[in-house]
Every structure is written in structure tokens, then in C-alpha cells.
mmCIF file of C-alpha atoms in Angstrom:
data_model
loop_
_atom_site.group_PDB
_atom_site.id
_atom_site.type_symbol
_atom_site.label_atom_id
_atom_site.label_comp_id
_atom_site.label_asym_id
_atom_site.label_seq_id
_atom_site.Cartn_x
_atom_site.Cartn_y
_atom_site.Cartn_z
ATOM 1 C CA UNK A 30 93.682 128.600 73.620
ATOM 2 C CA UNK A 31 95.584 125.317 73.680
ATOM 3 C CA UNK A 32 92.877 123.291 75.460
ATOM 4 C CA UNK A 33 92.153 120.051 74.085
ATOM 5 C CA UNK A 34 88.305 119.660 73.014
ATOM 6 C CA UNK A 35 86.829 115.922 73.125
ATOM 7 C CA UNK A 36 83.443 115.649 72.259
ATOM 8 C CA UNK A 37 81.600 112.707 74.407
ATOM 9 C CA UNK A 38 77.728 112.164 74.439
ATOM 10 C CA UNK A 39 77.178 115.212 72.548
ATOM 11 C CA UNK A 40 78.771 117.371 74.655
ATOM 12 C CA UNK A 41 82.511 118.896 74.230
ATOM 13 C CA UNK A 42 84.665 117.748 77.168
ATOM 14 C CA UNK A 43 87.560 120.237 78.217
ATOM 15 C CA UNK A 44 91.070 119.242 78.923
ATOM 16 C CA UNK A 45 90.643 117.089 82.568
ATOM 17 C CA UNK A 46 87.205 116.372 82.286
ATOM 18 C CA UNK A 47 85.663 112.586 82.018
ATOM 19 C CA UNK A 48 82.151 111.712 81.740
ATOM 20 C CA UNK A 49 81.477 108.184 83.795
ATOM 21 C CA UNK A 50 77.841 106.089 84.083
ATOM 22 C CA UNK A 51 77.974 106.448 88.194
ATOM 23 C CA UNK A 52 76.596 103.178 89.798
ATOM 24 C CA UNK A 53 75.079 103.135 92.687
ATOM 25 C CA UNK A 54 77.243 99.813 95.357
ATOM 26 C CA UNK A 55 75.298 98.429 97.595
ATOM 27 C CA UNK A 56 76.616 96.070 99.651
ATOM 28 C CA UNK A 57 74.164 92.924 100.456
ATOM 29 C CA UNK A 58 71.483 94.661 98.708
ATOM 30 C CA UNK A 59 68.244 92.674 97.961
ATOM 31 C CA UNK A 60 67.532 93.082 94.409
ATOM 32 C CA UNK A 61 71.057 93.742 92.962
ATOM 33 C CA UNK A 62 74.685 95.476 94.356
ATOM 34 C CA UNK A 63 74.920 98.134 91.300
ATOM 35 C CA UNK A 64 71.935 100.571 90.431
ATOM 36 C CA UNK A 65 73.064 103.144 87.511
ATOM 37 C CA UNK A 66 72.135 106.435 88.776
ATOM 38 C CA UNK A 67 73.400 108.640 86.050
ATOM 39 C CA UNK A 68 75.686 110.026 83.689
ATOM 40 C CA UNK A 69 78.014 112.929 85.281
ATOM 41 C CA UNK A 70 81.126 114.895 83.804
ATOM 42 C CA UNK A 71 83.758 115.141 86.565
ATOM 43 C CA UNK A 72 87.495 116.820 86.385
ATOM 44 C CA UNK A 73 90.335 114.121 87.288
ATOM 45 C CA UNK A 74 92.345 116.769 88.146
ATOM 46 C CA UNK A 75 91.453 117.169 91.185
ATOM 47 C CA UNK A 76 91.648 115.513 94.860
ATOM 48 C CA UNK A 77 88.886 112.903 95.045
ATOM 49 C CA UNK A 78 87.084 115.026 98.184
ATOM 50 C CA UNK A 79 86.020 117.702 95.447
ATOM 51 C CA UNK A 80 84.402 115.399 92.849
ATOM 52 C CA UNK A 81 82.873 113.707 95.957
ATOM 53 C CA UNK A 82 81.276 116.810 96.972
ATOM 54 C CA UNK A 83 79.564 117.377 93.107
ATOM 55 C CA UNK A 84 78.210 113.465 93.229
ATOM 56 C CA UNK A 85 76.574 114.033 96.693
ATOM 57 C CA UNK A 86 75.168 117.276 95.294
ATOM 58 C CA UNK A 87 73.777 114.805 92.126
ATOM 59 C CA UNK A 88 72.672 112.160 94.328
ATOM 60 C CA UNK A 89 70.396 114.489 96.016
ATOM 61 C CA UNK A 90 68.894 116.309 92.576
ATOM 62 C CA UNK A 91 68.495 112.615 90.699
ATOM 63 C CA UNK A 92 67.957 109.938 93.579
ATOM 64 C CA UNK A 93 66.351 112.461 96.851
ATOM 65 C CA UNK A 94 69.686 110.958 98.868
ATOM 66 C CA UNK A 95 71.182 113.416 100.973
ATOM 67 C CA UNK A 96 74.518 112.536 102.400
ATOM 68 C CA UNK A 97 77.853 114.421 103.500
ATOM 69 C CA UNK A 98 80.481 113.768 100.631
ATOM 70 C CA UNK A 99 82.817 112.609 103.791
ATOM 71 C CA UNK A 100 80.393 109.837 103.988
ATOM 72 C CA UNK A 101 80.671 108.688 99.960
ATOM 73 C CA UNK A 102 82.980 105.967 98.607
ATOM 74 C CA UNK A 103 84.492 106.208 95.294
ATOM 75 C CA UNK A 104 85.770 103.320 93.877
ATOM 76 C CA UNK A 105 86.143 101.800 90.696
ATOM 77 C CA UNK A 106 84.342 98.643 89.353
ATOM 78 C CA UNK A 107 84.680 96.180 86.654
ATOM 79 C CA UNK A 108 81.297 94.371 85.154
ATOM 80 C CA UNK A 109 79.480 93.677 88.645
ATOM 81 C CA UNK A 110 82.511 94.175 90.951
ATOM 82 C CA UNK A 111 83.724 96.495 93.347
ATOM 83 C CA UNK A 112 87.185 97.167 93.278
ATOM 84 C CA UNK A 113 90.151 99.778 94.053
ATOM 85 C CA UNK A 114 88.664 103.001 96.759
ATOM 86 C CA UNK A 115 90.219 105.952 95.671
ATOM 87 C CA UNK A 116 92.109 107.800 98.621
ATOM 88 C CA UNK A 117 90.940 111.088 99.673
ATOM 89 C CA UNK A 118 94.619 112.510 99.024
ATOM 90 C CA UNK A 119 94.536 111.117 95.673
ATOM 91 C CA UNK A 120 93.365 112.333 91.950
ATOM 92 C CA UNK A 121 91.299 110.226 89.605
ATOM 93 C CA UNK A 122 94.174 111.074 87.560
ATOM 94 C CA UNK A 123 96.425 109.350 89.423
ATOM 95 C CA UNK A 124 94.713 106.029 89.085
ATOM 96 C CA UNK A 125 96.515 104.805 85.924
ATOM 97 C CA UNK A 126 93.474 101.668 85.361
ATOM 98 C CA UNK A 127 90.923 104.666 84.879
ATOM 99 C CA UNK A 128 92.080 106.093 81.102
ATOM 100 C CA UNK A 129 90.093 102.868 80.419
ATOM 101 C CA UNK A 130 87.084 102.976 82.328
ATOM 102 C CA UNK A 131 83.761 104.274 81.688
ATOM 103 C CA UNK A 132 81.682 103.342 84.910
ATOM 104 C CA UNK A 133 82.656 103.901 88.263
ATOM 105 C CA UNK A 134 80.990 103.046 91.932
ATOM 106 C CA UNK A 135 79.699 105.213 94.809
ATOM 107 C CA UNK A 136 79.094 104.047 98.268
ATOM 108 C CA UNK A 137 77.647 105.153 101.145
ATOM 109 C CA UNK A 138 79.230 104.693 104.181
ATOM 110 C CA UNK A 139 78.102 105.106 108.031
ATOM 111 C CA UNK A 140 81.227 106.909 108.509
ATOM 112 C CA UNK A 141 83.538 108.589 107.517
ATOM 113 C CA UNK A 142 86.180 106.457 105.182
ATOM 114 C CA UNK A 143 87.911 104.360 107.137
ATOM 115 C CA UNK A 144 90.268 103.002 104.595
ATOM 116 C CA UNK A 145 93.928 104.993 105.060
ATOM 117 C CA UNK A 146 97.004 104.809 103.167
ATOM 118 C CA UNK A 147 98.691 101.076 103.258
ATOM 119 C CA UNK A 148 94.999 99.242 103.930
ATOM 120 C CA UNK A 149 93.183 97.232 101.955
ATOM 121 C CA UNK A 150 89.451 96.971 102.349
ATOM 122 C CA UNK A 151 88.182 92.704 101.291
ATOM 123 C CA UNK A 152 84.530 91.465 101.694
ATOM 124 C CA UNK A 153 84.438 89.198 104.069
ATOM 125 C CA UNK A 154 81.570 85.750 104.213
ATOM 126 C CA UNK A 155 81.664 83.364 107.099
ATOM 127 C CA UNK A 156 80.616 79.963 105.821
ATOM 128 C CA UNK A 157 78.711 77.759 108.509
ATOM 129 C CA UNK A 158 78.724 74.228 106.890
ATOM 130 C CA UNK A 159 76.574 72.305 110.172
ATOM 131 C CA UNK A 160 73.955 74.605 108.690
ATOM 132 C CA UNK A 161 75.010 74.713 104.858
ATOM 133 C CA UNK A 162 74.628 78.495 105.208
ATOM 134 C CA UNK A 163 77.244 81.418 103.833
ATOM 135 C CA UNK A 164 76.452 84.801 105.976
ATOM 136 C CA UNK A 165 76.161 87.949 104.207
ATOM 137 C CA UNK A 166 79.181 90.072 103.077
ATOM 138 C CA UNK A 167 81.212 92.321 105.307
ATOM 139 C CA UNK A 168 83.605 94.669 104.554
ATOM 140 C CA UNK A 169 87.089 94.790 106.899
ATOM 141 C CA UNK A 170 89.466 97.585 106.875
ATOM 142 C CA UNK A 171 92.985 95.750 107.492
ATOM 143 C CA UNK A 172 96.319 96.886 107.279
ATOM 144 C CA UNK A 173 98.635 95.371 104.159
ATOM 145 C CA UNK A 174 101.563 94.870 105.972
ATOM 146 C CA UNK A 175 99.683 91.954 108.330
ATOM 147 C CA UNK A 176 100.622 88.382 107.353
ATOM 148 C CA UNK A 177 98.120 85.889 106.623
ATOM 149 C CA UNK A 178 98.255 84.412 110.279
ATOM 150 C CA UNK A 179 97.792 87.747 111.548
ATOM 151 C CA UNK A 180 94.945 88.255 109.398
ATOM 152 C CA UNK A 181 93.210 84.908 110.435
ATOM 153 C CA UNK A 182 93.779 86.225 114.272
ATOM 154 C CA UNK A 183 91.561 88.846 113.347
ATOM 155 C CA UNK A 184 89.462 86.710 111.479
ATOM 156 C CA UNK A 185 88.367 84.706 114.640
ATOM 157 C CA UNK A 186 87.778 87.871 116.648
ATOM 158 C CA UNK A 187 85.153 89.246 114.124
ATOM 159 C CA UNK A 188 83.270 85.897 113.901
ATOM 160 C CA UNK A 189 83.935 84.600 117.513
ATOM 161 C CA UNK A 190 86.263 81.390 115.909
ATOM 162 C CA UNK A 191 89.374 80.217 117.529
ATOM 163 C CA UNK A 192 92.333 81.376 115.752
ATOM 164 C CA UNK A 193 93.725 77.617 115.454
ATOM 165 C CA UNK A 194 90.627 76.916 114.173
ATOM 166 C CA UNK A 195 89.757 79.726 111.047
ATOM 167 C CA UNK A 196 90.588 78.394 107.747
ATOM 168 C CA UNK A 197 90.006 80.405 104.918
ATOM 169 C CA UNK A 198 89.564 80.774 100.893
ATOM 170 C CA UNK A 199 89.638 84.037 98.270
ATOM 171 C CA UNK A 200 87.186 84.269 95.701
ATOM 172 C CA UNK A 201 86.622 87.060 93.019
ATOM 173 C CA UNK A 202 83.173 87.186 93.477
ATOM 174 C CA UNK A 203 79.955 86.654 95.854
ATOM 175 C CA UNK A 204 80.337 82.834 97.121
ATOM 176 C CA UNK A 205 76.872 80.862 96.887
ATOM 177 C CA UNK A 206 76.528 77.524 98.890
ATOM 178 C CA UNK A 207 77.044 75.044 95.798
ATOM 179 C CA UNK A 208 80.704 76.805 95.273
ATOM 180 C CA UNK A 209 82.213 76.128 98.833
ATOM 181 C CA UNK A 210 83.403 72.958 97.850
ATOM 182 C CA UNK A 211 85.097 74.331 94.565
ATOM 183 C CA UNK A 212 87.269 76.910 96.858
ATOM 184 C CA UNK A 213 90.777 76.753 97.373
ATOM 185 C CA UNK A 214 91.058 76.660 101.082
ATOM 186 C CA UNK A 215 93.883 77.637 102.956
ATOM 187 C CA UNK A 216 96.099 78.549 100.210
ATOM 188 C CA UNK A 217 99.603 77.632 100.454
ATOM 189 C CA UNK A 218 103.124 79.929 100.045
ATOM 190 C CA UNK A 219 104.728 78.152 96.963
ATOM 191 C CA UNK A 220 108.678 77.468 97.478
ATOM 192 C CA UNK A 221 109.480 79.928 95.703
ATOM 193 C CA UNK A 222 108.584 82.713 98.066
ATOM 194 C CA UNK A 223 108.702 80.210 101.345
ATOM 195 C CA UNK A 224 111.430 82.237 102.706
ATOM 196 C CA UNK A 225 109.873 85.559 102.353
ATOM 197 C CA UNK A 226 107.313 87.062 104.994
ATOM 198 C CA UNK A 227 104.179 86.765 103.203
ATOM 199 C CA UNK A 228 101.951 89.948 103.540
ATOM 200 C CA UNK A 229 98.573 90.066 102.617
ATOM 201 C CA UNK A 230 98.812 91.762 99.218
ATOM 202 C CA UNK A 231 101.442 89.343 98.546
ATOM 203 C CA UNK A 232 101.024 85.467 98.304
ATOM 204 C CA UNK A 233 99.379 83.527 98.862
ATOM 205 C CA UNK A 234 96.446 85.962 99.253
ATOM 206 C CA UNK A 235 97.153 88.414 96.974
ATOM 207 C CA UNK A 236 94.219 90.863 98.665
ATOM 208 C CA UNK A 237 92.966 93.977 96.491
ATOM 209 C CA UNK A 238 89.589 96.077 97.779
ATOM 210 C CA UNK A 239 86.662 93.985 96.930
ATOM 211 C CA UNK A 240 88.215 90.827 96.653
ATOM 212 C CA UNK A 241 86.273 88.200 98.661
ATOM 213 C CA UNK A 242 87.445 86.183 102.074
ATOM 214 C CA UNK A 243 85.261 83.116 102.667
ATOM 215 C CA UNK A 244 85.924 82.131 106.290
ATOM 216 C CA UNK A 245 85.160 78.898 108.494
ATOM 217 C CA UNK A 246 85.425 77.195 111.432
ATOM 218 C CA UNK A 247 87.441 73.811 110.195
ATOM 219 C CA UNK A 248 86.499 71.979 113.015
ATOM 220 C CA UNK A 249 82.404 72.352 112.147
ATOM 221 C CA UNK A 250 81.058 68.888 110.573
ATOM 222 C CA UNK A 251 79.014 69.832 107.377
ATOM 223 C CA UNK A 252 75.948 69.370 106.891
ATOM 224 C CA UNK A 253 74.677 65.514 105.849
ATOM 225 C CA UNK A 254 72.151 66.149 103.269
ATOM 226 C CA UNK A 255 69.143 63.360 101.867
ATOM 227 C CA UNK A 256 69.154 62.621 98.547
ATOM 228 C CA UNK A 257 66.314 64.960 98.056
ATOM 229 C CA UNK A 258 68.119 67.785 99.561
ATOM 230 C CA UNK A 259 70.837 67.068 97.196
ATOM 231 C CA UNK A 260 68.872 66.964 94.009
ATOM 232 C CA UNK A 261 67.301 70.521 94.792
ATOM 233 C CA UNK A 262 70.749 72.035 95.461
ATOM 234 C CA UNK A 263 72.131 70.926 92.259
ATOM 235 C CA UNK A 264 69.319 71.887 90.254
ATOM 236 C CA UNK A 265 69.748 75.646 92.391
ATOM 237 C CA UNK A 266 73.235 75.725 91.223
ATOM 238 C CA UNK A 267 72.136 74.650 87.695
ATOM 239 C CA UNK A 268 69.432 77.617 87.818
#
């Protein structure tokens, strides 16, 4: 026949098949977010719901996890983060980024997805600075066409702030306590688009899936720290 034959690990691959390392995402986990399960050959030909169905069938012969494939995530990553979740209505194919991947992520979820055409999923911190604490991350399923004040309304329900009050940053990765200060907070529209409604996968957020949201109260005093206090915190963020 015509197929085209790529050999990978040893094993010829067939026209629409790709061979990933499948990590493990675990949001907030412990001892680290990404756990390499295994090796798998999946077909990106397909809608996402069938290659869902053959990794919850793998979970449960490698890792003893038993789970409904409605309740998996697929998403890719890139080095330790969690990025774009593939739509159930969607092929791997059709994810142009992928042709140059070679590890993708699998969540499970308490629910079904809840992420639907036109939403983007961020992970969200609150940052308490009269305790000098950041809070653990949690994801939010918004809708892209909210502007950033809308999204800050929101914001203040989820952490019990007062919209006037919720100030926010974006980071690229997990915020520790030593980085608050470093954040852009409360990023501004540049001229240049000033006259345009800003949306939220526009500027100046520019929110993709996995991107982080650092959130505060501006009105909370930080924390006054001793010198000693001080001292240990920069040798943590020195560590």
C-alpha cells in the first residue's frame, strides 16, 4: 500500500500514529506536578474522546487508576508546564504546536471537562501579604470574551475580595513568596490598543490554559518582617 512507515522506539509507526512519554499533571501535588507514566502510541486522527478512552484503559494496566475517559484531561505541556486542553471535538491533528512535541499531560478531573469552546482555563494563587503567604493553585474555567474588569469581578467572588479592591499579576509559572515583589501588577493597556476592548486573551493579559493569575487584596498591609526573618527568606529564595 501507500502507507507511510516511520520507525520510532523500535517499533514501525503507521501513517497517523505518534508515540508520546504521557505525564501524569497533578495540580498542587506534594512531591512534584508531572509523574511520567509511560510511553503509548496513539492515532491523531481521531477526536480526542477516543485516544482518551485508550489512556484510561493504560492508566488502569500501568498505574491501578481507574477513571471514566470523560473524566481525563489532555493537554499539552512544555518542560514542567501545563498548557493548551485539547477540546473533545477536536483531533490531536488539529493542534498545529504538536508535530513538535514528544510529551504530553493527562489530568484527572472531578468532572466532566468543563472547559467549552471560547474558554480559557488559568491557575489561579491568591497572595495574602499580612501573612506573607501565596495559597495553593486553582484552576478557573472563564470565558475569553470577558474583559479584564470583568475577570477581576469574578476574581473577588472566588476569594471573597471586593472587586475595587482585587489587583492582580500573570506569571508563567508557580509564584513562590520571594517573587511577589518581582510581579508586574495590574498590567496596563499600552496606547496603542487603548481604544480597543481588551479581552482576556488579548492585552494586557494575554491568558492561555495554564498560565498563572496571582491575585490580592491591595488594600492588605504586608507583612513587616525582623531582620532575622529577612535573612532566612533570602537565603530560601537563594536555595
Amino acid at each position: 500500500g501507500s502507507a507511510k512507515v516511520l520507525v520510532q522506539l523500535g517499533k514501525p509507526l503507521m501513517e497517523g500514529e505518534r508515540r508520546f512519554k504521557f505525564f501524569l499533571f497533578t495540580l498542587n501535588s506534594e512531591d512534584k506536578m508531572f509523574e511520567h507514566v509511560f510511553d503509548h502510541i496513539v492515532r491523531d486522527d481521531v477526536p480526542v474522546p477516543e485516544v482518551k478512552k485508550d489512556l484510561a484503559a493504560k492508566l488502569k494496566e500501568v498505574k491501578g487508576i481507574e477513571v471514566s475517559w470523560e473524566h481525563l484531561r489532555l493537554r499539552d505541556m512544555i518542560s514542567d508546564s501545563p498548557c493548551t486542553i485539547f477540546y473533545d471535538s477536536d483531533t490531536l491533528k488539529q493542534n498545529s504546536a504538536l508535530a513538535y512535541r514528544e510529551q504530553l499531560a493527562i489530568q484527572v478531573l472531578d468532572d466532566v471537562e468543563p472547559k467549552k469552546n471560547k474558554m480559557v482555563v488559568p491557575l489561579v494563587q491568591l497572595w495574602k501579604p499580612s501573612e506573607f503567604k501565596i495559597g495553593e493553585g486553582v484552576e478557573l474555567c472563564v470565558e475569553l470574551s470577558m474583559t479584564t474588569d470583568e475577570f477581576k469581578t469574578l476574581l473577588g467572588k472566588h476569594f471573597g475580595i471586593p472587586e475595587q479592591h482585587v489587583s492582580l499579576a500573570i506569571s508563567y509559572n508557580p509564584v513562590e513568596v520571594w517573587e511577589v515583589s518581582e510581579l508586574n501588577w495590574d498590567p496596563a493597556v499600552s496606547s496603542w490598543y487603548a481604544d480597543k476592548a481588551s479581552t482576556l486573551d488579548g492585552p494586557p493579559l494575554y491568558l492561555r490554559d495554564g498560565k498563572y493569575v496571582v491575585v490580592k487584596d491591595k488594600t492588605e498591609a504586608e507583612k513587616v518582617h525582623t531582620s532575622e526573618e529577612r535573612a532566612a527568606l533570602e537565603k530560601e529564595s537563594k536555595a
